[in-house]
mmCIF file of C-alpha atoms and ligand atoms in Angstrom:
data_model
loop_
_atom_site.group_PDB
_atom_site.id
_atom_site.type_symbol
_atom_site.label_atom_id
_atom_site.label_comp_id
_atom_site.label_asym_id
_atom_site.label_seq_id
_atom_site.Cartn_x
_atom_site.Cartn_y
_atom_site.Cartn_z
ATOM 1 C CA MET A 65 0.026 -0.005 0.018
ATOM 2 C CA THR A 66 1.218 3.461 -0.811
ATOM 3 C CA THR A 67 1.679 5.728 2.241
ATOM 4 C CA ASN A 68 0.597 9.400 2.027
ATOM 5 C CA LEU A 69 3.350 11.444 3.577
ATOM 6 C CA LEU A 70 0.934 14.206 4.443
ATOM 7 C CA GLU A 71 -0.443 11.905 7.111
ATOM 8 C CA PHE A 72 2.717 12.128 9.221
ATOM 9 C CA ASP A 73 3.804 14.714 11.746
ATOM 10 C CA ARG A 74 7.488 14.604 12.607
ATOM 11 C CA SER A 75 7.200 11.807 15.172
ATOM 12 C CA GLY A 76 5.028 9.777 12.786
ATOM 13 C CA LEU A 77 7.597 10.121 10.028
ATOM 14 C CA LEU A 78 10.503 9.337 12.356
ATOM 15 C CA ASP A 79 8.776 6.099 13.407
ATOM 16 C CA TRP A 80 7.977 5.189 9.838
ATOM 17 C CA PHE A 81 11.627 5.881 8.826
ATOM 18 C CA ALA A 82 13.072 4.061 11.834
ATOM 19 C CA ALA A 83 11.042 0.994 10.975
ATOM 20 C CA ARG A 84 12.821 1.039 7.535
ATOM 21 C CA GLY A 85 16.259 1.662 8.953
ATOM 22 C CA GLU A 86 16.464 5.254 7.846
ATOM 23 C CA LYS A 87 18.202 7.919 9.928
ATOM 24 C CA PRO A 88 16.265 10.750 11.601
ATOM 25 C CA PHE A 89 18.070 13.459 9.610
ATOM 26 C CA ARG A 90 16.613 11.982 6.446
ATOM 27 C CA ALA A 91 13.131 12.517 7.838
ATOM 28 C CA ARG A 92 13.986 16.182 8.390
ATOM 29 C CA GLN A 93 15.271 16.505 4.803
ATOM 30 C CA LEU A 94 12.086 14.938 3.476
ATOM 31 C CA MET A 95 9.962 17.259 5.549
ATOM 32 C CA HIS A 96 11.727 20.299 3.961
ATOM 33 C CA TRP A 97 11.112 19.009 0.506
ATOM 34 C CA VAL A 98 7.470 18.215 0.974
ATOM 35 C CA HIS A 99 6.273 20.969 3.379
ATOM 36 C CA GLN A 100 8.642 23.838 2.652
ATOM 37 C CA ARG A 101 9.361 23.436 -1.021
ATOM 38 C CA GLY A 102 6.098 21.852 -2.123
ATOM 39 C CA GLU A 103 7.977 19.012 -3.918
ATOM 40 C CA ARG A 104 6.121 15.790 -4.486
ATOM 41 C CA ASP A 105 8.427 14.180 -6.991
ATOM 42 C CA PHE A 106 10.943 12.044 -5.002
ATOM 43 C CA ALA A 107 13.324 11.923 -7.995
ATOM 44 C CA ALA A 108 13.790 15.690 -7.643
ATOM 45 C CA MET A 109 14.835 15.469 -3.965
ATOM 46 C CA SER A 110 18.463 15.723 -4.859
ATOM 47 C CA ASP A 111 20.035 15.558 -1.437
ATOM 48 C CA LEU A 112 18.302 12.258 -0.543
ATOM 49 C CA ALA A 113 20.311 9.083 -1.060
ATOM 50 C CA LYS A 114 19.373 7.241 -4.257
ATOM 51 C CA PRO A 115 18.158 4.071 -2.518
ATOM 52 C CA LEU A 116 15.878 6.184 -0.240
ATOM 53 C CA ARG A 117 14.429 7.930 -3.298
ATOM 54 C CA ALA A 118 13.842 4.569 -4.914
ATOM 55 C CA TRP A 119 11.882 3.046 -2.077
ATOM 56 C CA LEU A 120 9.963 6.275 -1.493
ATOM 57 C CA GLN A 121 8.959 6.193 -5.132
ATOM 58 C CA ARG A 122 7.694 2.664 -4.695
ATOM 59 C CA ASP A 123 5.988 2.981 -1.224
ATOM 60 C CA ALA A 124 5.102 6.661 -0.702
ATOM 61 C CA GLU A 125 3.327 9.545 -2.249
ATOM 62 C CA VAL A 126 2.336 13.148 -1.502
ATOM 63 C CA ALA A 127 -1.367 12.731 -2.222
ATOM 64 C CA THR A 128 -3.299 15.994 -2.418
ATOM 65 C CA LEU A 129 -7.032 16.524 -2.865
ATOM 66 C CA PRO A 130 -8.736 16.943 -6.267
ATOM 67 C CA VAL A 131 -9.956 20.541 -6.627
ATOM 68 C CA GLN A 132 -13.637 20.536 -7.539
ATOM 69 C CA THR A 133 -13.792 24.322 -7.892
ATOM 70 C CA CYS A 134 -11.563 27.270 -7.079
ATOM 71 C CA ARG A 135 -13.213 30.716 -6.947
ATOM 72 C CA ARG A 136 -11.516 34.098 -6.584
ATOM 73 C CA SER A 137 -13.147 37.139 -5.079
ATOM 74 C CA HIS A 138 -12.536 40.740 -6.200
ATOM 75 C CA ASP A 139 -10.995 41.310 -2.735
ATOM 76 C CA GLY A 140 -8.342 38.608 -3.172
ATOM 77 C CA THR A 141 -10.089 35.985 -1.180
ATOM 78 C CA VAL A 142 -9.762 32.514 -2.755
ATOM 79 C CA LYS A 143 -12.094 29.582 -2.013
ATOM 80 C CA TRP A 144 -11.293 25.974 -2.893
ATOM 81 C CA LEU A 145 -13.795 23.190 -2.850
ATOM 82 C CA PHE A 146 -11.875 19.943 -2.400
ATOM 83 C CA ASP A 147 -13.281 16.544 -3.259
ATOM 84 C CA VAL A 148 -12.695 14.150 -0.366
ATOM 85 C CA GLY A 149 -14.464 11.228 -2.050
ATOM 86 C CA GLY A 150 -17.739 9.407 -1.441
ATOM 87 C CA GLY A 151 -19.794 12.422 -2.644
ATOM 88 C CA ASN A 152 -18.214 14.673 0.038
ATOM 89 C CA ALA A 153 -16.390 17.962 -0.517
ATOM 90 C CA VAL A 154 -14.860 20.432 1.940
ATOM 91 C CA GLU A 155 -13.900 24.087 1.570
ATOM 92 C CA SER A 156 -10.827 26.094 2.449
ATOM 93 C CA VAL A 157 -10.573 29.864 2.204
ATOM 94 C CA PHE A 158 -7.470 32.025 1.741
ATOM 95 C CA ILE A 159 -7.995 35.539 3.150
ATOM 96 C CA PRO A 160 -5.268 38.115 2.288
ATOM 97 C CA GLU A 161 -4.914 41.169 4.594
ATOM 98 C CA ALA A 162 -2.367 43.889 4.928
ATOM 99 C CA SER A 163 -0.451 42.320 7.809
ATOM 100 C CA ARG A 164 -1.234 38.601 7.370
ATOM 101 C CA ASN A 165 -2.632 35.954 5.040
ATOM 102 C CA THR A 166 -4.950 33.589 6.748
ATOM 103 C CA LEU A 167 -6.090 30.125 5.624
ATOM 104 C CA CYS A 168 -9.431 28.891 6.967
ATOM 105 C CA VAL A 169 -9.225 25.117 7.152
ATOM 106 C CA SER A 170 -11.933 22.448 7.403
ATOM 107 C CA SER A 171 -11.737 19.529 9.854
ATOM 108 C CA GLN A 172 -14.749 17.435 8.956
ATOM 109 C CA ALA A 173 -17.124 16.750 6.056
ATOM 110 C CA GLY A 174 -20.244 18.330 7.569
ATOM 111 C CA CYS A 175 -20.684 18.777 11.280
ATOM 112 C CA ALA A 176 -22.683 16.954 13.941
ATOM 113 C CA ILE A 177 -23.161 19.804 16.306
ATOM 114 C CA GLY A 178 -25.956 21.364 14.274
ATOM 115 C CA CYS A 179 -25.815 25.028 15.293
ATOM 116 C CA ALA A 180 -28.935 26.844 14.190
ATOM 117 C CA PHE A 181 -27.150 29.473 12.108
ATOM 118 C CA CYS A 182 -24.567 27.420 10.322
ATOM 119 C CA SER A 183 -24.722 26.116 6.791
ATOM 120 C CA THR A 184 -22.276 23.264 7.537
ATOM 121 C CA GLY A 185 -24.383 22.234 10.518
ATOM 122 C CA ALA A 186 -27.497 22.315 8.369
ATOM 123 C CA GLN A 187 -26.001 19.672 6.059
ATOM 124 C CA GLY A 188 -25.447 17.092 8.805
ATOM 125 C CA PHE A 189 -22.323 15.049 9.356
ATOM 126 C CA SER A 190 -20.606 12.640 7.036
ATOM 127 C CA ARG A 191 -17.101 11.945 8.397
ATOM 128 C CA ASN A 192 -13.946 13.148 9.974
ATOM 129 C CA LEU A 193 -11.097 14.234 7.750
ATOM 130 C CA SER A 194 -7.787 12.440 8.091
ATOM 131 C CA THR A 195 -4.622 14.308 9.096
ATOM 132 C CA ALA A 196 -3.519 14.103 5.461
ATOM 133 C CA GLU A 197 -6.770 15.722 4.290
ATOM 134 C CA ILE A 198 -6.354 18.547 6.770
ATOM 135 C CA VAL A 199 -2.682 19.119 5.867
ATOM 136 C CA ALA A 200 -3.390 18.785 2.118
ATOM 137 C CA GLN A 201 -5.616 21.869 2.358
ATOM 138 C CA LEU A 202 -2.685 23.894 3.656
ATOM 139 C CA TRP A 203 -0.149 22.317 1.330
ATOM 140 C CA GLN A 204 -2.318 23.037 -1.757
ATOM 141 C CA ALA A 205 -3.251 26.617 -0.719
ATOM 142 C CA GLU A 206 0.285 27.441 0.311
ATOM 143 C CA PHE A 207 1.996 26.310 -2.876
ATOM 144 C CA THR A 208 -0.715 27.569 -5.153
ATOM 145 C CA MET A 209 -0.666 31.013 -3.566
ATOM 146 C CA ARG A 210 3.107 31.175 -3.457
ATOM 147 C CA ALA A 211 3.194 30.682 -7.231
ATOM 148 C CA GLU A 212 0.281 33.070 -7.792
ATOM 149 C CA LEU A 213 1.719 35.807 -5.627
ATOM 150 C CA GLY A 214 5.130 35.332 -7.209
ATOM 151 C CA LEU A 215 6.862 34.884 -3.851
ATOM 152 C CA ALA A 216 10.658 34.391 -3.689
ATOM 153 C CA ALA A 217 12.026 30.990 -2.586
ATOM 154 C CA GLY A 218 11.604 30.602 1.129
ATOM 155 C CA GLU A 219 8.836 33.222 1.394
ATOM 156 C CA ARG A 220 5.609 31.897 2.818
ATOM 157 C CA ALA A 221 2.159 32.743 1.440
ATOM 158 C CA ILE A 222 0.175 31.742 4.510
ATOM 159 C CA SER A 223 1.064 33.289 7.901
ATOM 160 C CA ASN A 224 -2.009 32.214 9.951
ATOM 161 C CA VAL A 225 -4.250 29.222 10.017
ATOM 162 C CA VAL A 226 -7.705 29.191 11.606
ATOM 163 C CA MET A 227 -9.581 25.942 12.070
ATOM 164 C CA MET A 228 -12.826 27.672 11.243
ATOM 165 C CA GLY A 229 -13.858 25.905 8.038
ATOM 166 C CA MET A 230 -16.344 23.114 7.974
ATOM 167 C CA GLY A 231 -16.650 20.951 11.057
ATOM 168 C CA GLU A 232 -15.920 20.952 14.769
ATOM 169 C CA PRO A 233 -12.126 20.429 15.021
ATOM 170 C CA LEU A 234 -12.192 19.135 18.522
ATOM 171 C CA GLN A 235 -14.543 16.410 17.471
ATOM 172 C CA ASN A 236 -11.760 15.098 15.237
ATOM 173 C CA TYR A 237 -9.076 15.358 17.817
ATOM 174 C CA SER A 238 -6.809 12.483 16.828
ATOM 175 C CA ALA A 239 -6.400 13.725 13.283
ATOM 176 C CA LEU A 240 -6.268 17.404 14.239
ATOM 177 C CA VAL A 241 -3.357 17.232 16.674
ATOM 178 C CA PRO A 242 -0.752 15.827 14.221
ATOM 179 C CA ALA A 243 -1.920 18.328 11.624
ATOM 180 C CA LEU A 244 -1.494 21.233 14.124
ATOM 181 C CA ARG A 245 1.951 19.887 15.021
ATOM 182 C CA LEU A 246 3.034 19.971 11.368
ATOM 183 C CA MET A 247 1.721 23.547 11.065
ATOM 184 C CA LEU A 248 3.909 24.509 14.037
ATOM 185 C CA ASP A 249 6.983 22.463 13.109
ATOM 186 C CA ASP A 250 9.997 24.548 12.002
ATOM 187 C CA ASP A 251 10.903 21.821 9.529
ATOM 188 C CA ALA A 252 7.409 22.068 7.990
ATOM 189 C CA TYR A 253 5.187 25.167 7.996
ATOM 190 C CA GLY A 254 6.860 26.903 10.962
ATOM 191 C CA LEU A 255 3.877 28.910 12.126
ATOM 192 C CA SER A 256 3.906 30.343 15.583
ATOM 193 C CA ARG A 257 1.434 28.955 18.103
ATOM 194 C CA ARG A 258 -0.173 32.375 18.291
ATOM 195 C CA ARG A 259 -0.948 32.236 14.597
ATOM 196 C CA VAL A 260 -2.703 28.940 14.643
ATOM 197 C CA THR A 261 -6.213 29.083 16.046
ATOM 198 C CA VAL A 262 -8.621 26.294 16.872
ATOM 199 C CA SER A 263 -12.225 27.385 17.011
ATOM 200 C CA THR A 264 -14.617 25.275 19.028
ATOM 201 C CA SER A 265 -18.297 25.314 19.889
ATOM 202 C CA GLY A 266 -17.329 24.218 23.400
ATOM 203 C CA MET A 267 -16.046 20.680 23.623
ATOM 204 C CA VAL A 268 -14.738 21.110 27.207
ATOM 205 C CA ARG A 269 -12.901 17.876 27.727
ATOM 206 C CA MET A 270 -11.067 18.193 24.450
ATOM 207 C CA MET A 271 -10.141 21.799 25.295
ATOM 208 C CA ASP A 272 -8.372 20.392 28.377
ATOM 209 C CA ARG A 273 -6.580 17.823 26.230
ATOM 210 C CA LEU A 274 -5.531 20.345 23.609
ATOM 211 C CA ALA A 275 -4.052 22.620 26.275
ATOM 212 C CA LEU A 276 -1.647 19.784 27.223
ATOM 213 C CA ASP A 277 -1.056 18.137 23.856
ATOM 214 C CA CYS A 278 -0.704 21.114 21.537
ATOM 215 C CA PRO A 279 -1.577 24.532 22.997
ATOM 216 C CA VAL A 280 -2.503 26.935 20.198
ATOM 217 C CA ALA A 281 -4.686 30.049 20.183
ATOM 218 C CA LEU A 282 -8.253 29.253 21.098
ATOM 219 C CA ALA A 283 -11.474 30.828 19.875
ATOM 220 C CA VAL A 284 -14.746 29.778 21.482
ATOM 221 C CA SER A 285 -18.014 30.160 19.683
ATOM 222 C CA LEU A 286 -20.230 31.723 22.373
ATOM 223 C CA HIS A 287 -23.176 33.330 20.559
ATOM 224 C CA ALA A 288 -25.339 33.816 23.590
ATOM 225 C CA PRO A 289 -25.041 35.216 27.117
ATOM 226 C CA ASN A 290 -27.194 32.665 28.906
ATOM 227 C CA ASP A 291 -27.836 28.930 28.821
ATOM 228 C CA ALA A 292 -31.491 29.183 27.663
ATOM 229 C CA LEU A 293 -30.539 30.984 24.469
ATOM 230 C CA ARG A 294 -27.289 29.131 23.903
ATOM 231 C CA ASP A 295 -29.036 25.762 24.275
ATOM 232 C CA GLN A 296 -31.047 26.731 21.194
ATOM 233 C CA LEU A 297 -28.288 28.213 19.090
ATOM 234 C CA VAL A 298 -25.519 25.749 19.951
ATOM 235 C CA PRO A 299 -27.061 22.373 20.893
ATOM 236 C CA LEU A 300 -23.819 21.281 22.548
ATOM 237 C CA ASN A 301 -24.589 23.691 25.300
ATOM 238 C CA ARG A 302 -27.177 21.348 26.661
ATOM 239 C CA LYS A 303 -24.362 18.906 27.421
ATOM 240 C CA HIS A 304 -21.725 21.516 28.507
ATOM 241 C CA PRO A 305 -23.488 24.625 29.830
ATOM 242 C CA LEU A 306 -21.818 28.039 30.084
ATOM 243 C CA ASP A 307 -20.403 27.577 33.571
ATOM 244 C CA GLU A 308 -18.576 24.456 32.459
ATOM 245 C CA LEU A 309 -17.425 26.063 29.284
ATOM 246 C CA LEU A 310 -16.093 29.185 30.968
ATOM 247 C CA ALA A 311 -14.235 27.127 33.576
ATOM 248 C CA ALA A 312 -12.598 25.214 30.706
ATOM 249 C CA CYS A 313 -11.611 28.518 29.034
ATOM 250 C CA GLU A 314 -9.949 29.600 32.271
ATOM 251 C CA ARG A 315 -8.073 26.368 32.580
ATOM 252 C CA TYR A 316 -6.962 26.610 28.907
ATOM 253 C CA LEU A 317 -5.469 29.989 29.560
ATOM 254 C CA ARG A 318 -2.870 28.458 31.898
ATOM 255 C CA HIS A 319 -1.307 26.781 28.819
ATOM 256 C CA ALA A 320 -2.348 29.002 25.950
ATOM 257 C CA PRO A 321 0.195 30.865 23.800
ATOM 258 C CA ARG A 322 -1.996 33.942 24.035
ATOM 259 C CA ASP A 323 -3.149 35.405 27.326
ATOM 260 C CA PHE A 324 -6.798 35.744 26.257
ATOM 261 C CA ILE A 325 -9.603 33.710 24.810
ATOM 262 C CA THR A 326 -11.376 35.025 21.745
ATOM 263 C CA PHE A 327 -15.109 34.705 21.892
ATOM 264 C CA GLU A 328 -16.924 34.529 18.572
ATOM 265 C CA TYR A 329 -20.465 35.855 18.601
ATOM 266 C CA CYS A 330 -22.628 35.530 15.497
ATOM 267 C CA MET A 331 -24.982 38.525 15.389
ATOM 268 C CA LEU A 332 -28.514 37.343 14.541
ATOM 269 C CA ASP A 333 -31.239 39.948 13.991
ATOM 270 C CA GLY A 334 -33.723 39.909 16.821
ATOM 271 C CA VAL A 335 -32.280 36.722 18.433
ATOM 272 C CA ASN A 336 -29.074 37.569 20.398
ATOM 273 C CA ASP A 337 -28.214 41.112 19.360
ATOM 274 C CA ALA A 338 -30.050 43.368 21.862
ATOM 275 C CA ARG A 339 -28.266 45.845 24.128
ATOM 276 C CA GLU A 340 -29.539 43.646 27.030
ATOM 277 C CA HIS A 341 -27.684 40.630 25.653
ATOM 278 C CA ALA A 342 -24.503 42.670 25.574
ATOM 279 C CA ALA A 343 -25.042 43.794 29.156
ATOM 280 C CA GLU A 344 -25.642 40.207 30.163
ATOM 281 C CA LEU A 345 -22.419 39.186 28.478
ATOM 282 C CA VAL A 346 -20.555 41.853 30.378
ATOM 283 C CA ALA A 347 -22.093 40.626 33.706
ATOM 284 C CA LEU A 348 -21.101 37.046 32.770
ATOM 285 C CA LEU A 349 -17.471 37.729 31.908
ATOM 286 C CA ARG A 350 -16.323 40.869 33.618
ATOM 287 C CA GLY A 351 -13.439 40.140 36.022
ATOM 288 C CA ARG A 352 -13.483 36.411 35.137
ATOM 289 C CA PHE A 353 -10.480 36.008 32.746
ATOM 290 C CA PRO A 354 -8.995 38.012 29.877
ATOM 291 C CA CYS A 355 -11.043 37.657 26.706
ATOM 292 C CA LYS A 356 -11.833 39.467 23.483
ATOM 293 C CA PHE A 357 -14.943 39.511 21.376
ATOM 294 C CA ASN A 358 -15.171 38.976 17.641
ATOM 295 C CA LEU A 359 -18.661 39.829 16.461
ATOM 296 C CA ILE A 360 -19.565 38.070 13.208
ATOM 297 C CA PRO A 361 -22.543 39.538 11.374
ATOM 298 C CA PHE A 362 -24.581 36.474 10.371
ATOM 299 C CA ASN A 363 -23.904 35.299 6.865
ATOM 300 C CA PRO A 364 -27.166 34.104 5.370
ATOM 301 C CA PHE A 365 -27.345 30.911 3.381
ATOM 302 C CA PRO A 366 -30.178 29.285 1.401
ATOM 303 C CA GLY A 367 -32.867 27.744 3.531
ATOM 304 C CA SER A 368 -32.161 29.717 6.707
ATOM 305 C CA ALA A 369 -34.863 31.960 8.170
ATOM 306 C CA LEU A 370 -32.331 33.932 10.172
ATOM 307 C CA ARG A 371 -31.228 37.429 9.306
ATOM 308 C CA ARG A 372 -28.110 39.499 9.784
ATOM 309 C CA SER A 373 -28.238 42.157 12.503
ATOM 310 C CA PRO A 374 -28.272 45.684 11.107
ATOM 311 C CA ALA A 375 -24.845 47.372 11.288
ATOM 312 C CA ALA A 376 -26.124 49.983 13.736
ATOM 313 C CA ARG A 377 -27.223 47.294 16.180
ATOM 314 C CA VAL A 378 -23.858 45.536 15.846
ATOM 315 C CA ALA A 379 -22.097 48.807 16.556
ATOM 316 C CA GLU A 380 -24.317 49.441 19.584
ATOM 317 C CA PHE A 381 -23.630 45.928 20.887
ATOM 318 C CA ALA A 382 -19.902 46.379 20.370
ATOM 319 C CA ALA A 383 -20.014 49.719 22.166
ATOM 320 C CA VAL A 384 -21.488 48.086 25.330
ATOM 321 C CA LEU A 385 -18.620 45.557 25.336
ATOM 322 C CA VAL A 386 -15.985 48.184 24.673
ATOM 323 C CA ASP A 387 -17.308 50.465 27.374
ATOM 324 C CA ALA A 388 -16.985 47.563 29.814
ATOM 325 C CA GLY A 389 -13.321 47.202 28.767
ATOM 326 C CA PHE A 390 -13.479 44.234 26.369
ATOM 327 C CA VAL A 391 -11.460 44.489 23.170
ATOM 328 C CA THR A 392 -14.096 43.926 20.510
ATOM 329 C CA THR A 393 -13.828 43.588 16.757
ATOM 330 C CA VAL A 394 -16.463 43.223 14.104
ATOM 331 C CA ARG A 395 -15.547 40.688 11.497
ATOM 332 C CA LYS A 396 -15.365 42.070 7.990
ATOM 333 C CA THR A 397 -17.180 40.034 5.475
ATOM 334 C CA ARG A 398 -14.637 38.797 2.927
ATOM 335 C CA GLY A 399 -15.207 37.006 -0.335
ATOM 336 C CA ASP A 400 -18.894 37.764 -0.240
ATOM 337 C CA ASP A 401 -19.135 37.518 -3.997
ATOM 338 C CA ILE A 402 -18.007 33.869 -3.791
ATOM 339 C CA ASP A 403 -19.865 32.760 -0.611
ATOM 340 C CA ALA A 404 -16.605 32.341 1.200
ATOM 341 C CA ALA A 405 -17.668 33.928 4.509
ATOM 342 C CA CYS A 406 -17.908 32.261 7.902
ATOM 343 C CA GLY A 407 -20.736 29.773 8.110
ATOM 344 C CA GLN A 408 -21.411 29.743 4.403
ATOM 345 C CA LEU A 409 -19.021 26.917 3.641
ATOM 346 C CA ALA A 410 -21.319 24.372 2.150
ATOM 347 C CA GLY A 411 -19.157 21.810 0.453
ATOM 348 C CA ASP A 412 -21.152 18.759 -0.387
ATOM 349 C CA VAL A 413 -21.979 16.345 2.377
ATOM 350 C CA GLN A 414 -23.546 12.935 2.322
ATOM 351 C CA ASP A 415 -25.317 13.052 5.740
ATOM 352 C CA ARG A 416 -24.520 9.817 7.557
ATOM 353 C CA LEU A 417 -25.722 10.992 10.972
ATOM 354 C CA THR A 418 -29.111 9.831 12.022
ATOM 355 C CA ARG A 419 -30.410 12.764 13.887
ATOM 356 C CA ARG A 420 -32.839 12.363 16.698
ATOM 357 C CA ALA A 421 -36.048 14.176 15.929
ATOM 358 C CA GLY A 422 -35.877 17.663 17.389
ATOM 359 C CA ALA A 423 -32.077 17.595 17.772
ATOM 360 C CA THR A 424 -31.962 21.043 16.253
ATOM 361 C CA ILE A 425 -34.561 23.632 17.055
ATOM 362 C CA PRO A 426 -35.116 26.296 14.344
ATOM 363 C CA ILE A 427 -34.680 29.737 15.790
ATOM 364 C CA ARG A 428 -37.193 32.282 14.626
ATOM 365 C CA PRO A 429 -36.138 35.869 14.747
ATOM 366 C CA HIS A 430 -38.361 38.368 16.570
ATOM 367 C CA THR A 431 -39.931 35.878 18.950
ATOM 368 C CA ALA A 432 -39.602 35.997 22.677
ATOM 369 C CA GLN A 433 -36.512 34.087 23.744
ATOM 370 C CA PRO A 434 -36.102 32.192 26.964
ATOM 371 C CA GLY A 435 -33.808 34.142 29.178
ATOM 372 C CA GLY A 436 -36.201 37.118 29.142
ATOM 373 C CA MET A 437 -34.018 39.312 26.895
ATOM 374 C CA ARG A 438 -36.716 40.461 24.552
HETATM 375 N N1 SAH B 70 -17.047 24.323 14.545
HETATM 376 C C1 SAH B 70 -16.226 25.370 14.997
HETATM 377 C C2 SAH B 70 -15.377 26.032 13.910
HETATM 378 C C3 SAH B 70 -16.074 26.257 12.572
HETATM 379 S S1 SAH B 70 -17.243 27.568 12.481
HETATM 380 C C4 SAH B 70 -16.990 26.408 15.776
HETATM 381 O O1 SAH B 70 -18.216 26.383 15.763
HETATM 382 O O2 SAH B 70 -16.372 27.207 16.439
HETATM 383 C C5 SAH B 70 -16.334 29.059 12.594
HETATM 384 C C6 SAH B 70 -17.125 30.201 13.147
HETATM 385 O O3 SAH B 70 -18.154 30.622 12.233
HETATM 386 C C7 SAH B 70 -17.825 29.855 14.403
HETATM 387 O O4 SAH B 70 -17.727 30.877 15.386
HETATM 388 C C8 SAH B 70 -19.298 29.801 13.979
HETATM 389 O O5 SAH B 70 -20.142 29.953 15.010
HETATM 390 C C9 SAH B 70 -19.350 30.882 12.903
HETATM 391 N N2 SAH B 70 -20.467 30.711 12.001
HETATM 392 C C10 SAH B 70 -21.089 29.591 11.633
HETATM 393 N N3 SAH B 70 -22.114 29.927 10.793
HETATM 394 C C11 SAH B 70 -22.109 31.210 10.637
HETATM 395 C C12 SAH B 70 -22.945 32.150 9.858
HETATM 396 N N4 SAH B 70 -23.892 31.708 9.050
HETATM 397 N N5 SAH B 70 -22.661 33.426 9.958
HETATM 398 C C13 SAH B 70 -21.647 33.885 10.698
HETATM 399 N N6 SAH B 70 -20.864 33.100 11.425
HETATM 400 C C14 SAH B 70 -21.080 31.775 11.398
HETATM 401 FE FE1 SF4 B 71 -20.437 22.799 13.568
HETATM 402 FE FE2 SF4 B 71 -19.221 25.109 14.109
HETATM 403 FE FE3 SF4 B 71 -21.182 25.049 12.299
HETATM 404 FE FE4 SF4 B 71 -21.721 24.726 14.891
HETATM 405 S S1 SF4 B 71 -20.891 26.574 13.879
HETATM 406 S S2 SF4 B 71 -22.538 23.486 13.216
HETATM 407 S S3 SF4 B 71 -19.944 23.560 15.584
HETATM 408 S S4 SF4 B 71 -19.212 24.021 12.115
#
């Protein structure tokens, strides 16, 4: 069987090499070729011994993902739809900014959490991606963009990775961690821990494990200031309510490369965007631990009855948080002409999850919400 080298982090490759009697420094050389130079032809790896090249050619490959579509926005955003087989496809988005270029990476085909406002969640869950499928998204985006941007040898196209594509990364923990380790490895992509962000809807036990196994920057999808509302928006909250989630955030900070947690908050018109919700958030979090807010105006997708909060309401909401001393940003919508924004990543998913009836409750805007906020 041919082994895909994108499946291995350093320790995986070292073990695989050791089992074949190869020296550790050869593994490092191979990592440079594959992850730093984007080379997949073993014959071209000139500093590897000939016998090594020969058996690599026989037993190994750098298998990337077929590109189903690649769309480019007028603002420089690029969205790839990668075919992962079995009728499933996942998306990755390259987002260029003045001071950084970020790649938004998918971790699963679909998602089992089923948040009320998310296009991926609406499709259901098919399967976890492998480490190789997660790394392939970065490999393909990095080397495509390097060529497109005309970068000099050794210059990197992607400076930041956010695990904010399709899926709940912490529900695919065993494939995620080796992928993160490769992103951080100086012999591979060499990104700093502060520039790799895992976003979670609140899998508290896995947050504890990540803190020990591979602490990177953490974003937590909050979306509501109380359990009654969060139970409806993020069904996982029924299992791990806010108190448990916030305690896990506090524990994570003891290991995190950044000294704050980022809370993402999707602004839904008439659902969670009132001044009172902002005040309740302040009461919930003030003095607890350092955190920042990233307000994401809801990105509509076909079939959703939810609406984006008006800009003035977002600004008012942000002002309450800022007045209380929280650093707050409002996410700019990028790639809106190619549906590349947060929560719009649709891919193509064969739903293999049998949902219990009523597992997701549709949220109707402008109705009274439990929690007494409106
Ligand atoms: N599953 C992880 C990461 C992927 S989603 C998580 O939920 O954190 C990345 C971010 O996009 C999350 O904060 C998510 O809540 C947000 N999001 C999902 N759908 C959205 C939508 N339609 N509009 C705006 N943000 C959305
Ligand atoms: Fe899954 Fe995140 Fe979408 Fe929720 S917001 S359904 S956790 S991808």
